[in-house]
CSV table of C-alpha atoms in Angstrom, one decimal:
chain,number,residue,atom,x,y,z
B,127,MET,CA,-10.9,3.2,-22.3
B,128,ILE,CA,-8.1,2.2,-19.9
B,129,LYS,CA,-8.9,0.4,-16.6
B,130,LEU,CA,-6.7,0.5,-13.5
B,131,PHE,CA,-7.2,-1.7,-10.4
B,132,THR,CA,-5.0,-0.5,-7.6
B,133,HIS,CA,-4.6,-0.8,-3.8
B,134,THR,CA,-6.1,1.7,-1.3
B,135,ASP,CA,-2.8,2.7,0.5
B,136,LEU,CA,-0.4,5.6,-0.5
B,137,ASP,CA,1.4,3.3,-2.9
B,138,GLY,CA,-1.7,2.2,-4.7
B,139,VAL,CA,-3.1,5.8,-4.7
B,140,GLY,CA,0.2,6.9,-6.2
B,141,CYS,CA,-0.4,4.6,-9.1
B,142,ALA,CA,-3.9,6.2,-9.5
B,143,ILE,CA,-2.3,9.6,-9.7
B,144,LEU,CA,0.2,8.4,-12.4
B,145,ALA,CA,-2.6,6.8,-14.4
B,146,LYS,CA,-4.6,10.1,-14.4
B,147,LEU,CA,-1.5,12.0,-15.5
B,148,ALA,CA,-0.8,9.6,-18.3
B,149,PHE,CA,-4.3,8.8,-19.6
B,150,LYS,CA,-6.2,11.8,-18.3
B,151,ASP,CA,-10.0,11.2,-18.8
B,152,ASN,CA,-9.4,8.0,-20.6
B,153,VAL,CA,-8.9,5.9,-17.4
B,154,GLU,CA,-11.3,4.4,-15.0
B,155,ILE,CA,-10.0,3.5,-11.6
B,156,THR,CA,-11.2,0.9,-9.1
B,157,TYR,CA,-9.6,0.5,-5.7
B,158,CYS,CA,-9.2,-3.0,-4.2
B,159,ASN,CA,-8.1,-4.2,-0.7
B,160,THR,CA,-7.0,-7.8,-1.3
B,161,PRO,CA,-6.1,-10.3,-4.1
B,162,ASN,CA,-9.5,-11.9,-3.7
B,163,ASP,CA,-11.1,-8.5,-4.0
B,164,LEU,CA,-9.1,-7.8,-7.2
B,165,ARG,CA,-10.1,-11.2,-8.7
B,166,ASP,CA,-13.8,-10.7,-8.0
B,167,LYS,CA,-13.8,-7.2,-9.6
B,168,LEU,CA,-11.7,-8.2,-12.5
B,169,LYS,CA,-14.3,-10.7,-13.7
B,170,SER,CA,-16.5,-8.0,-15.1
B,171,THR,CA,-13.7,-6.4,-17.2
B,172,VAL,CA,-13.1,-9.1,-19.7
B,173,ASP,CA,-13.2,-7.5,-23.2
B,174,ARG,CA,-14.6,-4.2,-21.9
B,175,TYR,CA,-11.3,-2.2,-21.9
B,176,GLU,CA,-8.5,-1.8,-24.4
B,177,MET,CA,-6.0,-2.2,-21.6
B,178,VAL,CA,-6.2,-3.3,-17.9
B,179,TYR,CA,-3.5,-2.4,-15.4
B,180,MET,CA,-3.2,-3.9,-11.9
B,181,THR,CA,-0.8,-2.1,-9.5
B,182,ASP,CA,0.4,-2.7,-6.0
B,183,LEU,CA,-1.8,-5.9,-6.0
B,184,SER,CA,-1.5,-9.5,-7.0
B,185,LEU,CA,-4.1,-12.2,-7.7
B,186,PRO,CA,-4.8,-15.4,-5.8
B,187,ASN,CA,-3.5,-18.7,-7.3
B,188,ASP,CA,-6.9,-19.7,-8.7
B,189,SER,CA,-7.3,-16.7,-11.0
B,190,THR,CA,-5.2,-17.8,-14.0
B,191,GLU,CA,-8.3,-18.7,-16.1
B,192,TYR,CA,-8.6,-15.0,-17.0
B,193,TYR,CA,-5.3,-14.8,-18.8
B,194,ALA,CA,-5.5,-17.1,-21.9
B,195,ASP,CA,-4.5,-13.9,-23.7
B,196,GLY,CA,-2.5,-11.6,-21.4
B,197,SER,CA,-1.7,-9.0,-24.1
B,198,CYS,CA,-4.3,-6.5,-22.8
B,199,TYR,CA,-3.2,-6.9,-19.1
B,200,ALA,CA,-0.2,-5.6,-17.2
B,201,LEU,CA,0.4,-6.1,-13.5
B,202,PHE,CA,3.0,-4.2,-11.4
B,203,ASP,CA,3.6,-5.4,-7.8
B,204,HIS,CA,6.4,-5.5,-5.3
B,205,HIS,CA,5.2,-7.9,-2.7
B,206,LYS,CA,7.3,-11.0,-2.1
B,207,THR,CA,4.2,-13.2,-1.9
B,208,ALA,CA,3.3,-12.2,-5.5
B,209,GLU,CA,6.5,-13.4,-7.1
B,210,TRP,CA,4.8,-16.5,-8.4
B,211,MET,CA,3.0,-14.4,-10.9
B,212,ASN,CA,6.1,-13.7,-12.9
B,213,LYS,CA,5.4,-16.9,-14.8
B,214,PHE,CA,2.9,-14.8,-16.8
B,215,ASP,CA,4.3,-12.4,-19.4
B,216,PHE,CA,1.9,-9.6,-18.3
B,217,ALA,CA,3.1,-9.7,-14.7
B,218,HIS,CA,6.1,-7.6,-13.4
B,219,VAL,CA,6.7,-8.4,-9.8
B,220,ASN,CA,10.0,-7.0,-8.3
B,221,VAL,CA,10.8,-6.6,-4.6
B,222,GLU,CA,13.8,-4.5,-5.4
B,223,CYS,CA,14.9,-2.0,-8.0
B,224,ASP,CA,18.4,-0.5,-8.5
B,225,GLY,CA,19.6,-2.3,-5.3
B,226,ARG,CA,16.9,-1.1,-2.9
B,227,LEU,CA,13.3,-1.9,-2.0
B,228,THR,CA,10.8,-0.7,-4.6
B,229,CYS,CA,7.1,-0.1,-4.6
B,230,GLY,CA,4.1,-0.4,-7.0
B,231,THR,CA,4.2,3.3,-7.8
B,232,GLU,CA,7.9,3.2,-8.9
B,233,LEU,CA,7.4,0.1,-11.0
B,234,PHE,CA,4.3,1.6,-12.8
B,235,TYR,CA,6.2,4.9,-13.2
B,236,ASN,CA,9.2,3.2,-14.8
B,237,TYR,CA,6.8,1.5,-17.3
B,238,LEU,CA,5.0,4.7,-18.1
B,239,ILE,CA,8.3,6.6,-18.6
B,240,LYS,CA,9.6,3.8,-20.9
B,241,LYS,CA,6.4,4.1,-22.9
B,242,SER,CA,6.7,7.9,-23.1
B,243,LEU,CA,3.3,8.2,-21.4
B,244,ILE,CA,4.4,10.5,-18.7
B,245,SER,CA,7.2,13.1,-18.0
B,246,PRO,CA,9.6,12.7,-15.1
B,247,ARG,CA,8.3,13.1,-11.6
B,248,PRO,CA,11.2,11.6,-9.5
B,249,PHE,CA,10.7,13.5,-6.3
B,250,PHE,CA,7.1,12.5,-5.8
B,251,ILE,CA,7.8,8.9,-6.8
B,252,GLU,CA,10.6,8.7,-4.2
B,253,GLN,CA,8.4,10.0,-1.4
B,254,VAL,CA,5.9,7.3,-2.1
B,255,ARG,CA,8.6,4.7,-2.3
B,256,LEU,CA,10.3,5.8,0.9
B,257,TYR,CA,7.0,5.6,2.8
B,258,ASP,CA,5.8,2.3,1.5
B,259,THR,CA,9.1,0.5,2.1
B,260,TRP,CA,9.6,2.3,5.5
B,261,ASP,CA,13.0,3.5,4.3
B,262,TRP,CA,11.9,7.0,5.3
B,263,ALA,CA,12.5,6.0,9.0
B,264,LYS,CA,16.2,5.7,8.1
B,265,THR,CA,16.4,9.3,6.8
B,266,ASN,CA,16.1,12.7,8.4
B,267,THR,CA,12.9,13.7,6.6
B,268,ASN,CA,9.3,13.2,7.6
B,269,THR,CA,8.0,14.2,4.1
B,270,PRO,CA,7.0,10.7,3.1
B,271,LYS,CA,5.1,10.1,6.3
B,272,TYR,CA,3.3,13.5,6.0
B,273,LEU,CA,2.3,12.6,2.5
B,274,ASN,CA,0.6,9.5,3.8
B,275,ASP,CA,-1.0,11.4,6.7
B,276,LEU,CA,-2.5,13.9,4.2
B,277,LEU,CA,-4.0,11.0,2.2
B,278,TYR,CA,-5.9,9.8,5.3
B,279,ILE,CA,-6.9,13.3,6.3
B,280,LEU,CA,-8.3,14.1,2.8
B,281,GLY,CA,-9.5,10.7,1.6
B,282,ILE,CA,-8.5,9.1,-1.7
B,283,SER,CA,-10.6,11.1,-4.1
B,284,GLU,CA,-9.6,14.6,-2.9
B,285,PHE,CA,-6.0,13.5,-2.4
B,286,VAL,CA,-5.8,12.2,-6.0
B,287,ASP,CA,-7.4,15.3,-7.5
B,288,MET,CA,-5.0,17.5,-5.5
B,289,TYR,CA,-1.8,15.8,-6.6
B,290,VAL,CA,-2.9,15.3,-10.2
B,291,ASP,CA,-3.3,19.1,-10.3
B,292,ARG,CA,0.0,19.7,-8.5
B,293,LEU,CA,1.9,17.3,-10.8
B,294,LYS,CA,0.3,18.3,-14.1
B,295,ARG,CA,3.0,20.5,-15.3
B,296,HIS,CA,6.1,19.6,-13.3
B,297,ASP,CA,7.3,17.6,-10.3
B,298,VAL,CA,6.9,18.8,-6.8
B,299,SER,CA,9.8,19.4,-4.4
B,300,ALA,CA,10.5,19.5,-0.7
B,301,LEU,CA,9.2,23.1,-0.7
B,302,THR,CA,6.1,22.6,-2.9
B,303,ILE,CA,4.8,19.2,-2.0
B,304,PHE,CA,2.6,20.8,0.7
B,305,ASN,CA,1.1,24.2,1.1
B,306,GLY,CA,0.3,26.2,4.2
B,307,ASP,CA,-3.1,24.7,4.8
B,308,ASP,CA,-1.7,21.2,4.4
B,309,LEU,CA,0.9,21.9,7.0
B,310,LYS,CA,-1.7,23.1,9.5
B,311,MET,CA,-3.7,19.9,9.0
B,312,LEU,CA,-0.6,17.8,9.3
B,313,ALA,CA,0.4,19.4,12.6
B,314,TYR,CA,-3.1,18.7,14.0
B,315,GLU,CA,-3.0,15.2,12.7
B,316,GLN,CA,0.4,14.5,14.3
B,317,LYS,CA,-1.1,15.3,17.7
B,318,GLN,CA,-3.9,12.8,17.0
B,319,ILE,CA,-1.4,10.2,15.9
B,320,ASP,CA,0.8,10.6,19.0
B,321,ASN,CA,-2.2,10.3,21.3
B,322,TYR,CA,-3.7,7.3,19.5
B,323,VAL,CA,-0.5,5.4,19.4
B,324,ALA,CA,0.3,6.1,23.0
B,325,LYS,CA,-3.2,4.9,24.1
B,326,LYS,CA,-3.0,1.7,22.0
B,327,CYS,CA,0.5,0.9,23.2
B,328,THR,CA,-0.7,1.2,26.8
B,329,SER,CA,-3.6,-1.2,26.2
B,330,ALA,CA,-1.7,-3.7,24.0
B,331,ILE,CA,-1.5,-7.3,25.3
B,332,GLU,CA,1.2,-10.0,24.9
B,333,ILE,CA,0.1,-13.1,22.9
B,334,ILE,CA,1.6,-15.9,20.9
B,335,PHE,CA,0.8,-15.8,17.2
B,336,GLY,CA,2.5,-17.6,14.3
B,337,GLY,CA,4.8,-19.2,16.8
B,338,HIS,CA,6.1,-15.8,18.0
B,339,LYS,CA,5.6,-13.7,21.1
B,340,CYS,CA,3.9,-10.5,19.9
B,341,MET,CA,1.9,-7.5,21.1
B,342,LEU,CA,-1.7,-7.3,20.1
B,343,SER,CA,-3.9,-4.2,19.7
B,344,PHE,CA,-7.4,-3.7,18.3
B,345,ALA,CA,-6.7,-0.7,16.1
B,346,ASP,CA,-8.2,0.7,13.0
B,347,ARG,CA,-5.7,3.5,12.2
B,348,TYR,CA,-2.0,4.2,11.9
B,349,GLN,CA,-1.0,0.5,11.7
B,350,SER,CA,2.6,1.0,10.4
B,351,ILE,CA,3.5,3.6,13.1
B,352,LEU,CA,1.7,1.7,15.9
B,353,GLY,CA,3.1,-1.7,14.8
B,354,ASN,CA,6.6,-0.5,14.9
B,355,LYS,CA,6.1,1.2,18.3
B,356,MET,CA,4.6,-2.0,19.8
B,357,CYS,CA,7.6,-4.0,18.6
B,358,ALA,CA,9.7,-1.8,20.9
B,359,ILE,CA,7.5,-2.2,24.0
B,360,LYS,CA,9.5,-5.1,25.4
B,361,ASP,CA,13.0,-6.2,24.5
B,362,TYR,CA,12.0,-9.8,23.5
B,363,ILE,CA,9.1,-8.6,21.3
B,364,ASN,CA,9.8,-8.4,17.5
B,365,MET,CA,6.3,-8.7,16.1
B,366,SER,CA,3.0,-6.9,16.5
B,367,VAL,CA,-0.6,-7.8,15.5
B,368,MET,CA,-3.2,-5.2,14.9
B,369,VAL,CA,-6.9,-6.2,14.4
B,370,ASN,CA,-9.3,-3.8,12.7
B,371,ILE,CA,-12.6,-5.5,13.7
B,372,ASP,CA,-14.8,-3.1,11.6
B,373,ASP,CA,-13.1,-3.9,8.3
B,374,GLY,CA,-12.1,-7.4,9.2
B,375,ILE,CA,-8.4,-6.9,8.5
B,376,VAL,CA,-5.4,-8.1,10.5
B,377,SER,CA,-2.2,-6.1,10.0
B,378,LEU,CA,1.2,-7.6,11.0
B,379,ARG,CA,4.5,-5.8,11.5
B,380,SER,CA,7.9,-7.1,12.6
B,381,VAL,CA,11.5,-6.1,13.1
B,382,GLY,CA,14.5,-8.3,12.6
B,383,ASP,CA,14.2,-11.8,11.1
B,384,VAL,CA,10.5,-12.5,11.6
B,385,ASP,CA,8.9,-12.9,8.2
B,386,VAL,CA,5.3,-11.8,8.6
B,387,ALA,CA,4.5,-12.2,4.9
B,388,GLU,CA,4.9,-16.0,5.3
B,389,ILE,CA,2.6,-15.9,8.3
B,390,ALA,CA,0.0,-13.8,6.5
B,391,LYS,CA,0.2,-16.2,3.5
B,392,GLN,CA,-1.0,-19.0,5.7
B,393,TYR,CA,-4.3,-17.1,6.2
B,394,GLY,CA,-4.8,-16.1,2.5
B,395,GLY,CA,-3.0,-12.8,2.8
B,396,GLY,CA,0.5,-11.5,1.9
B,397,GLY,CA,2.9,-8.6,1.9
B,398,HIS,CA,6.5,-8.0,2.8
B,399,LYS,CA,8.9,-9.6,5.3
B,400,ASN,CA,8.3,-6.9,7.9
B,401,SER,CA,4.8,-5.7,6.8
B,402,ALA,CA,1.8,-7.9,5.8
B,403,GLY,CA,-1.8,-8.6,6.5
B,404,PHE,CA,-4.9,-10.7,5.8
B,405,LYS,CA,-8.7,-10.7,5.9
B,406,LEU,CA,-10.5,-12.2,8.8
B,407,THR,CA,-12.7,-15.1,7.7
B,408,LYS,CA,-13.6,-16.5,11.2
B,409,ASN,CA,-13.8,-15.3,14.8
B,410,ILE,CA,-10.6,-13.6,15.9
B,411,LYS,CA,-10.3,-16.0,18.9
B,412,GLU,CA,-9.8,-18.9,16.5
B,413,TYR,CA,-6.7,-17.2,15.2
B,414,ILE,CA,-5.0,-16.0,18.3
B,415,PHE,CA,-6.3,-17.3,21.7
């Protein structure tokens, strides 16, 4: 039996879809939110599986005791804060691929292609990459964003089953990636997003965090879109902070030169230069106010 640990966002879920296409019923998937979450869940897998894959996630620095023999492990991640793991033979951490930002799904896909475990699915992979790297905002297509919206409308389980089925025989295209019912749900969801983001931007407050002036919002949804919108509220703001109190997660977004991955790293989190996060371990006032 194959084991996959992967993240809960579109990129991580894309890896789950690839695993099911490659290994069919011979794969067991567990979703994780943070490096600490992955470490804790990984403890019970020692010697239980013929191969353990970790995608779109890294491990905390104190986890190396599990890898005396790394031959049955393989990790594929693209977060800058995970580059330290490349000292292990089983870890493949790359921020870029072919001269542009990459994602966990693309790295795992390239591995599966090289091993002849999956047939080409370049269009689907590129939509996931475009969304996860935010490169879609530089294009004239909303397909990557809509794919992410559909994930959160349907939930992980239904979304995975749907796209495993759609991708079983061949790749999807711009015309087949969504059906009529999907498009109706997406149109309704876009109205919800627009209303939610507008409301949260109106109630956002200015704070100092990580040595930078930022906008703060208590929000549990649409962090990427909201974060980028909040960075544009005032000319001198280039960072936003979103706190999901229920899940205990802080999401950071930035534009320009502010490296939020380095800020998140100080609190046990990580991510990319312009998109990162960490788990709350104490009262929010002790972080910000």
